[in-house]
Amino acid sequence: VEDRELRTYNTAGVKENGTFYDNEVDDYGQTHLHAIYHHQWSDLHLQTTLHYTKGAGFYEQYRSSDDLSDYGLNLSPETDDLVRRRWLDNDFYGMIFNLSRSKPQYSWSIGGGANQYLGDHFGEVIWVASEGEIPPQDYYRNDAIKNDVNLYGQYQYSFPGRWTVFTDLQWRTVEYKFQGFSSDLSVADQKVNHHFFNPKLGIEKKLGAFTTYYSLGVAHREPNRDDYVQSTPSSRPTPERLIDHELGIRLEQQNLAMSLNLFMMDYKDQLVLTGSINDVGEYNRVNVQESYRRGLEYSLNWRLVPRLSMGGTFTYNRSRIKYLVESIDNWDTGEQIVRAHRNVPISFSPEIVNSLYADWTLMKMKRSDLKLRTDYRFVGKQYLDNTGDDQAALEAYRQTDLTILMNWYPQGFNQITLKGQIVNLFDRSIISNGWVYRYVSSGYDARPDDPHATHIDGDTYTLSGFYPQAGIHFLFGVTMQF
């Protein structure tokens, strides 16, 4: 982590002779359009939004010694270096709406949304070493459609004695259409439908400036596109189900707000990576029968004086998978071995996360003000996979940012803001993401070739990749509101 040369080294685009391909790039962009309408009729409020997002782009890769037949190329030699582009051309559009009414004793709202995602996934070969630049040659194409529709109703009622009950009921349907593998491993058009009912019920009681509450909710989450495309109907994972209990207390005063929330989340069929290879030869996510999260969340916002506010958050989260079977590739035999794990941490779930901030108004005038804000964040140790192995862990890190804001309120504008930010003020070495892969081999030790390779035990080794974050850097921006 502290080796700056190693932190910035990236094997992407490296050729067999050790030089690098100059155009190993990820070139993707999006355009967002929104149309928002809202109307108020006394205590009845309607808001609707139409949205459209256009995205298109590719990432370009240099590949060494690939089999050209895998790309539909009948050339000599049969194995050669090449450059390929993997494209995503997608459209996402839809609408959301909400109709609400609020009275002193009760409030309700109904709403929903309908969205469609169209994703064209395709790959092209644009250069082969023995041929030079060639016209783009398609080597795969897979179009996908996702339809997502939901409706919900929320109701809250206050009883005498400062008791309030609330309910939130959601119905959601999801449909995937894609080209995928049938049970006989032939490629055919596929369709998958899911229907979810997600209820939430709760009760709260006011005790002076304090409010206590309890809620019980059920939620579902469907597998993603890769889970479907890279599997057959017999090996596809099923949706996750979450049962969430929350108990808490809030304090709300003019210059002080605090909250403490305890949560108990139980998962059924949570989707995780275990290293197992399915019937089409892919490392696909699988369902684990039981897993959970337990913890607490605390937040504080305090205005000490009119021009100075401070606050922060603290989260403790104990997350565990009760039983997991890990699959490890055996490079000597071409098969996999399995290892069972019990009560192991869920990947990318640090036990401790906390933050602090201070917001100071340095100057306040009739048509302008100057503000200074500092933010501190701590993220505890977390794991790259679901085995709890310390050799597959990201160490805890902390980061401090400093922001200065100059606001003007000139005629003709609602507000103009000039923003300057120093990110990672103390230039800390931070790694916030990565990957890990285990293999077994009696004939190959990767450590001489890979500085991130480690030895676990016997003939088992770990290969790791890390995504270091930038050191100290600076951001500037201007926002104009009319």
Coordinates of C-alpha atoms in Angstrom, one line a residue:
V1 CA 0.0 0.0 0.0
E2 CA 2.8 2.4 0.9
D3 CA 4.9 1.6 -2.2
R4 CA 3.9 4.4 -4.6
E5 CA 5.4 2.8 -7.6
L6 CA 3.5 -0.5 -7.0
R7 CA 0.3 1.5 -6.2
T8 CA 0.3 3.0 -9.7
Y9 CA 1.4 -0.1 -11.5
N10 CA -1.3 -1.7 -13.7
T11 CA -1.0 -4.8 -15.8
A12 CA -3.8 -3.7 -18.1
G13 CA -2.5 -3.4 -21.7
V14 CA 0.9 -5.0 -21.0
K15 CA 2.4 -6.8 -24.0
E16 CA 4.5 -10.0 -24.0
N17 CA 7.7 -7.9 -24.4
G18 CA 6.9 -5.9 -21.3
T19 CA 5.8 -2.7 -23.0
F20 CA 2.3 -1.2 -22.8
Y21 CA -0.4 -0.6 -25.3
D22 CA -1.1 3.1 -25.2
N23 CA -4.8 3.1 -25.8
E24 CA -6.0 0.7 -23.1
V25 CA -9.0 2.9 -22.3
D26 CA -12.5 2.9 -20.9
D27 CA -14.5 5.4 -23.0
Y28 CA -18.1 5.6 -21.9
G29 CA -20.5 8.6 -21.6
Q30 CA -24.1 9.3 -20.6
T31 CA -26.6 12.0 -21.3
H32 CA -29.5 12.6 -18.8
L33 CA -32.8 14.3 -19.5
H34 CA -35.5 15.0 -16.9
A35 CA -39.0 16.6 -17.2
I36 CA -40.5 17.3 -13.8
Y37 CA -44.1 18.5 -13.1
H38 CA -45.7 19.2 -9.7
H39 CA -48.9 20.7 -8.7
Q40 CA -50.5 21.6 -5.4
W41 CA -54.3 21.5 -4.7
S42 CA -54.7 22.7 -1.1
D43 CA -53.4 19.8 0.9
L44 CA -53.1 17.5 -2.1
H45 CA -49.7 17.3 -3.9
L46 CA -48.8 15.7 -7.3
Q47 CA -45.3 15.2 -8.6
T48 CA -44.4 13.4 -11.8
T49 CA -41.0 12.9 -13.5
L50 CA -40.2 11.6 -17.0
H51 CA -36.6 10.6 -17.4
Y52 CA -34.3 9.4 -20.2
T53 CA -30.7 8.4 -20.1
K54 CA -28.6 7.6 -23.2
G55 CA -25.3 5.8 -22.6
A56 CA -22.7 4.5 -25.1
G57 CA -19.1 3.5 -25.0
F58 CA -16.5 0.8 -24.9
Y59 CA -13.4 -0.4 -23.2
E60 CA -10.4 -1.2 -25.4
Q61 CA -8.1 -4.1 -24.6
Y62 CA -4.8 -5.4 -25.9
R63 CA -4.8 -9.2 -25.8
S64 CA -1.7 -11.4 -26.1
S65 CA -1.7 -14.8 -27.8
D66 CA -5.5 -15.2 -28.0
D67 CA -7.0 -18.0 -30.1
L68 CA -8.4 -16.2 -33.1
S69 CA -11.2 -18.8 -33.6
D70 CA -12.7 -17.5 -30.4
Y71 CA -13.4 -14.3 -32.3
G72 CA -14.7 -15.9 -35.5
L73 CA -11.4 -15.1 -37.4
N74 CA -10.0 -17.6 -39.8
L75 CA -6.5 -16.3 -40.1
S76 CA -3.0 -17.6 -39.9
P77 CA -1.4 -17.9 -37.4
E78 CA -4.3 -19.3 -35.4
T79 CA -3.0 -17.7 -32.2
D80 CA -2.0 -14.0 -32.3
D81 CA -2.1 -10.7 -30.4
L82 CA -5.1 -8.5 -31.0
V83 CA -7.0 -5.4 -29.9
R84 CA -10.7 -5.7 -29.1
R85 CA -13.4 -3.3 -28.0
R86 CA -16.3 -4.4 -25.8
W87 CA -19.3 -2.1 -26.3
L88 CA -22.3 -1.1 -24.3
D89 CA -25.0 0.9 -26.1
N90 CA -27.9 1.5 -23.7
D91 CA -31.1 3.4 -23.2
F92 CA -32.9 3.8 -19.9
Y93 CA -36.3 5.7 -19.7
G94 CA -39.5 5.8 -17.8
M95 CA -41.6 7.7 -15.4
I96 CA -42.3 8.0 -11.7
F97 CA -45.2 9.7 -9.9
N98 CA -46.4 10.4 -6.4
L99 CA -49.7 11.8 -5.1
S100 CA -49.9 12.7 -1.4
R101 CA -52.1 14.3 1.1
S102 CA -51.3 15.5 4.6
K103 CA -53.7 16.3 7.5
P104 CA -52.9 17.0 11.1
Q105 CA -54.0 13.5 12.2
Y106 CA -53.0 11.4 9.1
S107 CA -51.2 11.5 5.8
W108 CA -51.1 9.2 2.8
S109 CA -49.4 8.8 -0.5
I110 CA -49.6 6.6 -3.5
G111 CA -47.1 6.3 -6.3
G112 CA -45.1 4.2 -8.5
G113 CA -43.0 4.0 -11.6
A114 CA -42.4 2.2 -14.8
N115 CA -39.0 1.9 -16.4
Q116 CA -37.4 0.1 -19.3
Y117 CA -33.7 -0.6 -19.9
L118 CA -32.4 -1.5 -23.4
G119 CA -28.9 -2.7 -23.4
D120 CA -26.9 -3.7 -26.5
H121 CA -23.8 -5.6 -25.6
F122 CA -21.3 -6.4 -28.4
G123 CA -17.6 -6.9 -29.0
E124 CA -15.4 -6.0 -31.9
V125 CA -11.8 -6.9 -33.0
I126 CA -10.2 -3.9 -34.6
W127 CA -6.5 -5.0 -34.9
V128 CA -4.6 -8.2 -35.3
A129 CA -0.8 -8.3 -35.1
S130 CA -0.3 -10.3 -38.3
E131 CA -2.9 -8.2 -40.3
G132 CA -2.6 -4.8 -38.7
E133 CA -5.8 -2.7 -38.5
I134 CA -8.9 -4.5 -39.8
P135 CA -12.5 -3.4 -40.3
P136 CA -14.4 -4.0 -37.0
Q137 CA -15.2 -7.7 -36.7
D138 CA -18.1 -8.6 -34.4
Y139 CA -17.3 -11.6 -32.2
Y140 CA -20.3 -11.5 -29.8
R141 CA -23.6 -9.7 -29.5
N142 CA -26.1 -9.9 -26.7
D143 CA -29.1 -7.5 -26.4
A144 CA -31.0 -7.4 -23.2
I145 CA -34.3 -5.8 -22.0
K146 CA -35.3 -5.1 -18.4
N147 CA -38.8 -3.9 -17.6
D148 CA -39.4 -2.7 -14.0
V149 CA -42.8 -1.6 -12.7
N150 CA -43.8 -0.8 -9.1
L151 CA -46.8 0.6 -7.2
Y152 CA -46.8 1.6 -3.6
G153 CA -49.1 3.0 -0.9
Q154 CA -48.1 4.7 2.3
Y155 CA -50.3 5.6 5.2
Q156 CA -49.6 7.2 8.6
Y157 CA -52.1 7.8 11.4
S158 CA -51.6 9.6 14.8
F159 CA -53.7 8.4 17.8
P160 CA -54.3 10.4 21.0
G161 CA -51.5 9.8 23.5
R162 CA -48.9 10.7 20.8
W163 CA -48.9 7.2 19.2
T164 CA -48.4 6.9 15.5
V165 CA -48.7 3.9 13.2
F166 CA -47.5 3.7 9.6
T167 CA -47.5 1.3 6.8
D168 CA -45.7 1.1 3.4
L169 CA -46.9 -1.5 0.9
Q170 CA -45.1 -2.0 -2.4
W171 CA -45.8 -4.3 -5.3
R172 CA -43.0 -4.7 -7.9
T173 CA -42.6 -6.8 -11.1
V174 CA -39.4 -7.3 -13.0
E175 CA -39.0 -8.9 -16.4
Y176 CA -35.7 -9.7 -18.1
K177 CA -35.4 -10.6 -21.8
F178 CA -32.0 -11.7 -23.1
Q179 CA -30.1 -14.3 -25.1
G180 CA -28.8 -17.0 -22.8
F181 CA -28.1 -20.7 -22.4
S182 CA -30.9 -23.3 -22.4
S183 CA -30.7 -26.5 -20.4
D184 CA -29.0 -28.2 -23.4
L185 CA -26.4 -25.4 -23.5
S186 CA -27.8 -24.0 -26.8
V187 CA -28.2 -20.2 -27.0
A188 CA -31.7 -19.0 -27.3
D189 CA -34.0 -16.1 -26.4
Q190 CA -34.8 -16.2 -22.7
K191 CA -37.4 -14.5 -20.4
V192 CA -37.5 -14.3 -16.6
N193 CA -40.3 -12.7 -14.6
H194 CA -40.4 -11.9 -10.9
H195 CA -43.2 -10.5 -8.7
F196 CA -42.4 -9.1 -5.3
F197 CA -44.5 -7.8 -2.4
N198 CA -42.5 -5.6 -0.1
P199 CA -44.4 -4.6 3.1
K200 CA -43.3 -2.4 5.9
L201 CA -45.1 -1.8 9.2
G202 CA -44.2 0.4 12.1
I203 CA -45.2 2.2 15.3
E204 CA -43.7 5.2 17.0
K205 CA -44.3 7.1 20.3
K206 CA -43.5 10.7 21.2
L207 CA -42.0 11.3 24.6
G208 CA -41.4 15.0 24.9
A209 CA -38.6 15.9 22.4
F210 CA -37.9 12.2 21.9
T211 CA -39.5 9.8 19.5
T212 CA -39.1 6.0 19.8
Y213 CA -40.1 3.7 17.0
Y214 CA -40.1 0.1 15.8
S215 CA -40.5 -1.2 12.3
L216 CA -40.6 -4.5 10.5
G217 CA -40.0 -4.7 6.7
V218 CA -39.6 -7.3 4.0
A219 CA -37.7 -6.6 0.8
H220 CA -36.6 -8.6 -2.2
R221 CA -33.8 -8.2 -4.8
E222 CA -33.5 -9.9 -8.1
P223 CA -30.3 -11.4 -9.6
N224 CA -28.6 -9.2 -12.2
R225 CA -28.1 -9.6 -15.9
D226 CA -24.8 -11.5 -15.6
D227 CA -26.4 -14.0 -13.2
Y228 CA -28.9 -14.9 -16.0
V229 CA -26.8 -14.6 -19.1
Q230 CA -24.0 -16.7 -17.6
S231 CA -26.2 -19.6 -16.4
T232 CA -28.9 -22.1 -17.5
P233 CA -32.4 -22.3 -16.1
S234 CA -31.2 -25.1 -13.8
S235 CA -28.2 -23.2 -12.4
R236 CA -29.8 -19.7 -12.2
P237 CA -29.8 -18.2 -8.7
T238 CA -33.1 -17.1 -7.1
P239 CA -34.0 -13.7 -5.7
E240 CA -32.8 -12.6 -2.3
R241 CA -35.2 -12.0 0.6
L242 CA -34.5 -9.7 3.5
I243 CA -36.5 -9.4 6.8
D244 CA -35.5 -6.2 8.6
H245 CA -36.3 -5.3 12.2
E246 CA -35.4 -1.8 13.4
L247 CA -35.7 -0.2 16.8
G248 CA -34.7 3.4 17.6
I249 CA -35.0 6.7 19.3
R250 CA -34.7 10.3 17.9
L251 CA -34.2 13.6 19.5
E252 CA -35.2 16.8 17.6
Q253 CA -34.7 20.3 18.9
Q254 CA -34.0 23.6 17.3
N255 CA -30.2 23.3 17.5
L256 CA -29.7 19.6 18.1
A257 CA -30.7 16.4 16.4
M258 CA -29.7 12.9 17.5
S259 CA -30.7 9.4 16.5
L260 CA -29.9 5.9 17.6
N261 CA -31.1 3.0 15.5
L262 CA -30.6 -0.7 16.1
F263 CA -31.1 -3.1 13.2
M264 CA -31.4 -6.8 12.7
M265 CA -31.4 -8.0 9.1
D266 CA -31.9 -11.6 8.2
Y267 CA -31.3 -12.8 4.6
K268 CA -32.6 -15.8 2.8
D269 CA -30.8 -16.8 -0.4
Q270 CA -28.4 -13.9 -0.4
L271 CA -26.4 -13.8 -3.6
V272 CA -22.6 -14.2 -3.2
L273 CA -19.6 -15.3 -5.1
T274 CA -18.0 -18.6 -3.8
G275 CA -15.6 -19.4 -6.6
S276 CA -17.8 -22.2 -7.9
I277 CA -18.1 -22.8 -11.6
N278 CA -21.6 -23.5 -13.0
D279 CA -22.8 -25.7 -15.8
V280 CA -21.7 -23.2 -18.5
G281 CA -18.2 -22.7 -17.1
E282 CA -18.8 -19.3 -15.4
Y283 CA -17.9 -18.1 -12.0
N284 CA -21.5 -17.2 -11.2
R285 CA -23.1 -15.9 -7.9
V286 CA -25.0 -18.5 -5.9
N287 CA -27.5 -18.3 -3.1
V288 CA -26.4 -18.9 0.5
Q289 CA -29.3 -20.2 2.6
E290 CA -28.8 -18.0 5.7
S291 CA -26.9 -14.8 6.5
Y292 CA -27.5 -11.7 8.6
R293 CA -26.5 -8.2 9.7
R294 CA -26.7 -6.9 13.2
G295 CA -25.7 -3.5 14.4
L296 CA -26.4 0.1 15.3
E297 CA -26.3 3.5 13.7
Y298 CA -25.9 6.8 15.6
S299 CA -26.0 10.3 14.2
L300 CA -25.6 13.8 15.7
N301 CA -26.1 17.2 14.2
W302 CA -25.5 20.2 16.6
R303 CA -25.5 23.9 15.9
L304 CA -23.2 25.2 18.5
V305 CA -23.5 28.9 17.5
P306 CA -25.4 30.5 14.6
R307 CA -22.4 30.2 12.3
L308 CA -20.9 26.8 13.5
S309 CA -22.4 23.4 13.2
M310 CA -20.8 20.0 13.9
G311 CA -21.9 16.4 13.8
G312 CA -21.2 12.9 12.7
T313 CA -22.3 9.3 12.3
F314 CA -21.1 6.0 13.8
T315 CA -22.1 2.6 12.5
Y316 CA -21.3 -0.8 13.9
N317 CA -22.3 -3.7 11.6
R318 CA -21.7 -7.4 12.3
S319 CA -22.5 -9.3 9.2
R320 CA -22.1 -13.1 8.8
I321 CA -22.8 -15.9 6.4
K322 CA -23.8 -18.9 8.6
Y323 CA -22.5 -21.6 6.1
L324 CA -20.6 -21.2 2.9
V325 CA -18.9 -23.7 0.6
E326 CA -15.9 -22.2 -1.2
S327 CA -14.7 -23.6 -4.5
I328 CA -11.0 -23.3 -5.4
D329 CA -9.5 -24.1 -8.8
N330 CA -6.9 -26.8 -8.9
W331 CA -4.4 -25.9 -11.7
D332 CA -2.8 -29.3 -11.6
T333 CA -6.0 -31.3 -12.4
G334 CA -8.3 -28.7 -14.0
E335 CA -10.9 -29.5 -11.3
Q336 CA -12.1 -27.7 -8.2
I337 CA -11.8 -28.5 -4.5
V338 CA -14.2 -27.3 -1.9
R339 CA -13.8 -25.9 1.6
A340 CA -16.6 -25.3 4.1
H341 CA -16.7 -22.1 6.2
R342 CA -19.1 -21.3 9.1
N343 CA -20.0 -17.8 10.4
V344 CA -17.7 -15.9 8.0
P345 CA -17.9 -12.1 7.4
I346 CA -19.9 -10.9 4.3
S347 CA -17.5 -9.3 1.8
F348 CA -17.1 -5.5 1.6
S349 CA -18.9 -5.1 5.0
P350 CA -16.7 -3.2 7.4
E351 CA -17.7 -3.5 11.0
I352 CA -17.0 0.1 11.9
V353 CA -17.7 3.2 9.7
N354 CA -17.8 6.7 11.2
S355 CA -17.7 10.2 10.0
L356 CA -17.4 13.7 11.4
Y357 CA -18.0 17.2 10.0
A358 CA -17.7 20.8 10.9
D359 CA -19.5 23.6 9.0
W360 CA -18.4 27.2 9.6
T361 CA -19.8 30.3 8.0
L362 CA -16.8 32.6 7.8
M363 CA -18.6 35.6 6.4
K364 CA -22.3 36.5 5.8
M365 CA -23.4 39.5 3.9
K366 CA -26.7 40.6 2.3
R367 CA -25.9 39.1 -1.2
S368 CA -23.0 36.7 -0.4
D369 CA -21.6 34.4 2.1
L370 CA -18.4 32.3 2.6
K371 CA -18.4 28.9 4.2
L372 CA -15.7 26.4 5.2
R373 CA -16.5 22.7 5.7
T374 CA -14.3 19.8 6.8
D375 CA -15.3 16.1 6.5
Y376 CA -13.6 13.1 8.1
R377 CA -14.4 9.5 7.3
F378 CA -13.1 6.2 8.8
V379 CA -13.8 2.9 7.2
G380 CA -12.8 -0.3 9.1
K381 CA -11.3 -3.5 7.9
Q382 CA -13.2 -5.4 5.3
Y383 CA -12.8 -8.5 3.2
L384 CA -12.6 -9.0 -0.5
D385 CA -14.4 -12.3 -0.4
N386 CA -16.6 -14.3 1.9
T387 CA -14.0 -16.5 3.6
G388 CA -12.8 -14.2 6.4
D389 CA -9.2 -14.8 5.3
D390 CA -6.9 -12.0 6.5
Q391 CA -4.8 -12.3 3.4
A392 CA -8.0 -11.3 1.4
A393 CA -8.7 -8.2 3.5
L394 CA -8.5 -4.4 3.0
E395 CA -7.1 -2.6 5.9
A396 CA -9.0 0.2 7.6
Y397 CA -8.5 3.7 6.2
R398 CA -9.3 7.3 7.0
Q399 CA -9.7 10.4 4.8
T400 CA -10.2 14.1 5.5
D401 CA -11.6 16.6 2.9
L402 CA -11.7 20.4 3.1
T403 CA -14.3 22.4 1.1
I404 CA -14.7 26.2 0.7
L405 CA -17.9 27.6 -0.7
M406 CA -18.6 31.2 -1.9
N407 CA -22.2 31.9 -2.5
W408 CA -23.6 35.0 -4.4
Y409 CA -27.3 36.0 -4.7
P410 CA -27.2 38.5 -7.6
Q411 CA -30.3 39.8 -9.4
G412 CA -31.4 37.4 -12.2
F413 CA -30.1 34.4 -10.3
N414 CA -31.4 32.3 -7.4
Q415 CA -27.8 31.5 -6.4
I416 CA -24.3 31.2 -7.8
T417 CA -21.8 29.0 -5.9
L418 CA -18.1 28.8 -6.4
K419 CA -16.7 25.6 -4.9
G420 CA -13.1 24.5 -4.1
Q421 CA -12.3 21.2 -2.5
I422 CA -9.1 19.5 -1.3
V423 CA -9.8 15.8 -1.3
N424 CA -7.6 13.5 0.9
L425 CA -6.1 16.5 2.6
F426 CA -3.4 14.5 4.4
D427 CA -2.4 12.5 1.3
R428 CA -3.1 9.1 2.8
S429 CA -2.6 5.9 0.9
I430 CA -6.1 4.5 0.6
I431 CA -7.3 1.3 -1.0
S432 CA -11.1 0.9 -1.0
N433 CA -11.7 -1.9 -3.4
G434 CA -10.2 -5.0 -5.0
W435 CA -10.5 -8.6 -5.9
V436 CA -9.1 -12.0 -4.8
Y437 CA -8.6 -15.4 -6.5
R438 CA -7.4 -18.6 -4.9
Y439 CA -5.8 -21.6 -6.7
V440 CA -4.1 -24.9 -5.8
S441 CA -0.9 -26.0 -7.6
S442 CA 2.0 -28.1 -6.6
G443 CA 4.0 -26.9 -9.7
Y444 CA 3.5 -23.1 -9.7
D445 CA 4.2 -20.5 -7.0
A446 CA 3.0 -17.1 -8.3
R447 CA 4.9 -15.0 -5.7
P448 CA 8.1 -14.5 -7.8
D449 CA 5.9 -13.1 -10.7
D450 CA 3.3 -11.2 -8.7
P451 CA 4.1 -8.9 -5.8
H452 CA 0.5 -9.3 -4.5
A453 CA 0.5 -13.1 -4.5
T454 CA 0.5 -14.8 -1.1
H455 CA 0.9 -18.3 0.2
I456 CA -2.0 -19.7 2.3
D457 CA -1.0 -23.2 3.2
G458 CA 0.2 -26.3 1.5
D459 CA -0.2 -25.8 -2.3
T460 CA -2.8 -23.0 -2.0
Y461 CA -2.1 -19.5 -3.1
T462 CA -3.9 -16.2 -3.4
L463 CA -3.8 -13.7 -6.2
S464 CA -5.1 -10.2 -5.4
G465 CA -5.8 -7.0 -7.2
F466 CA -6.3 -3.6 -5.6
Y467 CA -7.8 -0.3 -6.6
P468 CA -5.8 2.5 -4.9
Q469 CA -7.5 5.8 -4.5
A470 CA -5.9 9.1 -5.5
G471 CA -3.7 10.9 -3.0
I472 CA -4.3 14.6 -2.3
H473 CA -6.1 16.3 -5.2
F474 CA -8.2 19.4 -5.9
L475 CA -11.6 20.0 -7.4
F476 CA -13.2 23.2 -8.5
G477 CA -16.7 23.9 -9.7
V478 CA -19.4 26.6 -10.4
T479 CA -23.1 26.1 -9.9
M480 CA -25.7 28.5 -11.2
Q481 CA -29.3 28.3 -10.1
F482 CA -32.0 30.4 -11.9

